[in-house]
Structures are given as C-alpha cells and as structure tokens.
Amino acid sequence: MNCLEIKNINYSYQTLEAETLALQNISFTVQEGEFVSIVGPSGCGKSTLLNLICGLAKADTGEILLNGTKLTQTSAHIGYMLQKDHLFEWRTVYSNVTLGLELKHHLNENEKEKVQKMLDTYGLSAFSDSRPSQLSGGMRQRAALIRTLVMEPDLLLLDEPFSALDYQTRLEVCDDVHKILKEQKKTALLVTHDLSEAISMSDKIIVLSKRPGHIKSVLEIHFDNSLSPLQRRNAQEFPSYFNIIWKELMDYEK
C-alpha cells in the first residue's frame, strides 16, 4: 500500500527580479513501512520537496497524497526532523519529548506510559530529568526522534538529521534510528548528501538532477534484512550501489 504519492509536482521560487524553476515534474511513491532516500547536488530542491510534502510550501502544479488523501495543508500525520534537534534548554529531556503532546493536550496517562517505555527502550530513561546540554549529540537526536514518534506520524521526513554529528556518532545514530524506525514500522523519507548513509539505510533511493530538480533515476536497494546500516557498508553489494549512484550524480549534463 502506498503511504505517499507525489504526482507531477512543479515548484518555482518567486522573487521581485525573476521566477526560478526549482522542481520539475516530480513523481514517485513511498510504500507503507518503506525507507526512501533522496540524493542530488546542492540546490537541486531536496529540502524544498520535503517542505512541499509537509505543507510549509505549496506546489505550482501537481498533487501530494498521504494514504490516498490529497494534502492541502500541514498534516498531523507527518513528522519532520530537521538538521538541528531544536531541543529547548530550559526544559528537561522528558518535557522536551512530551512537548508536542502537551501542545495538543494529549498528555494523558496512556501517553505518559508510552513515552516512558520509549525512553527506556532507547536508553534515555536515566536522563529524563537532565537538560539537553548534558546529552551527547547522538542522545539529543534520539530524544528528538522520540519527540516526533510519540505523535504517531504515518510519515517521517528526515532532512539531514545526522549532519551536525561527528563521523563515529553519525554511524552509531544511523544504526539507532534505522532500528527504531523498523521496529516501529514507520515510513520514512530521508534527504542526505551522504551516499553511503543513503545506501546503508534505504529500501529505495531517488536521484535528483541539478536545478531544476527532476528525477534522474530510482534505485531499489536490497540487502539481507538482518544487517544493520553499519554492517551493510561492508556488504559485497555496497560498492556496486555506490558506483551506480555516483555515476548518476556525476553525469548531470546528460
């Protein structure tokens, strides 16, 4: 079943001087429970596409459907993780995680129990009363992910959420996030500049061209399901996938 359908999306930036076509005839689907990455050169419209999906911007033409329903505004069924974790220093880890539930007046006993279970499961229960500054970068990202997941989104948008982490922490957090999303059976769409990250985490990769961004290719990724993202990097299939995508990205003019 398709969770997300993108149909013939076009989008232009409007300025006083000119109109710039950013995305051109974008169409693809994301199936329920699938992890899909979008890669492409800087400025090709990757983050813009996420903004269109979550309703922060409106396409010139085309349709975006979530679970078969056309999206016309922001949706509570979509979660969005940005490059920065945006945890509030004046709130504890627990109160940061529960912020969305508080704002929607949904922080009841059942939700509190669910939050505590997630903090226990993902190694943050001992830091519930800590401030974000007392956490490592990887722990902060786990907290931000839990804050998003407790809202039970049908679709999770990830806009380079690991880019601010050092390389070792980034590898560890990729493993953590991938495990959490698979356990939760969540559908996710990741924007990243890191090809290795995309290959190691994804079921499918969409390659965008330079601006105006259009889809150059869609690559299905197949690994042993028991492998973590870190283990996939050492799998024999990995170099072939990397070379295919690298060639697509280097061949912008064709």
CSV table of C-alpha atoms in Angstrom, one decimal, residues 21 26-27 30 43 51 57 61 70 109 130 158 170 174 182 196 206 227 230 253:
chain,number,residue,atom,x,y,z
A,21,LEU,CA,12.0,26.7,-11.6
A,26,ILE,CA,8.4,15.1,-9.8
A,27,SER,CA,6.5,11.8,-9.4
A,30,VAL,CA,6.7,5.6,-1.0
A,43,GLY,CA,20.5,23.3,-4.7
A,51,ASN,CA,8.7,21.4,2.7
A,57,ALA,CA,5.3,25.4,0.8
A,61,THR,CA,1.1,22.2,-10.1
A,70,LYS,CA,-4.8,14.8,-1.1
A,109,GLU,CA,-1.6,8.6,31.5
A,130,SER,CA,18.6,16.1,32.5
A,158,LEU,CA,14.2,13.5,7.8
A,170,ARG,CA,26.8,9.6,12.9
A,174,CYS,CA,22.2,5.9,11.9
A,182,LYS,CA,12.0,-0.6,11.6
A,196,SER,CA,26.9,5.8,2.0
A,206,ILE,CA,15.7,8.6,-5.7
A,227,LEU,CA,22.1,-6.4,8.6
A,230,LEU,CA,26.9,-0.2,9.6
A,253,GLU,CA,24.7,17.1,-18.3
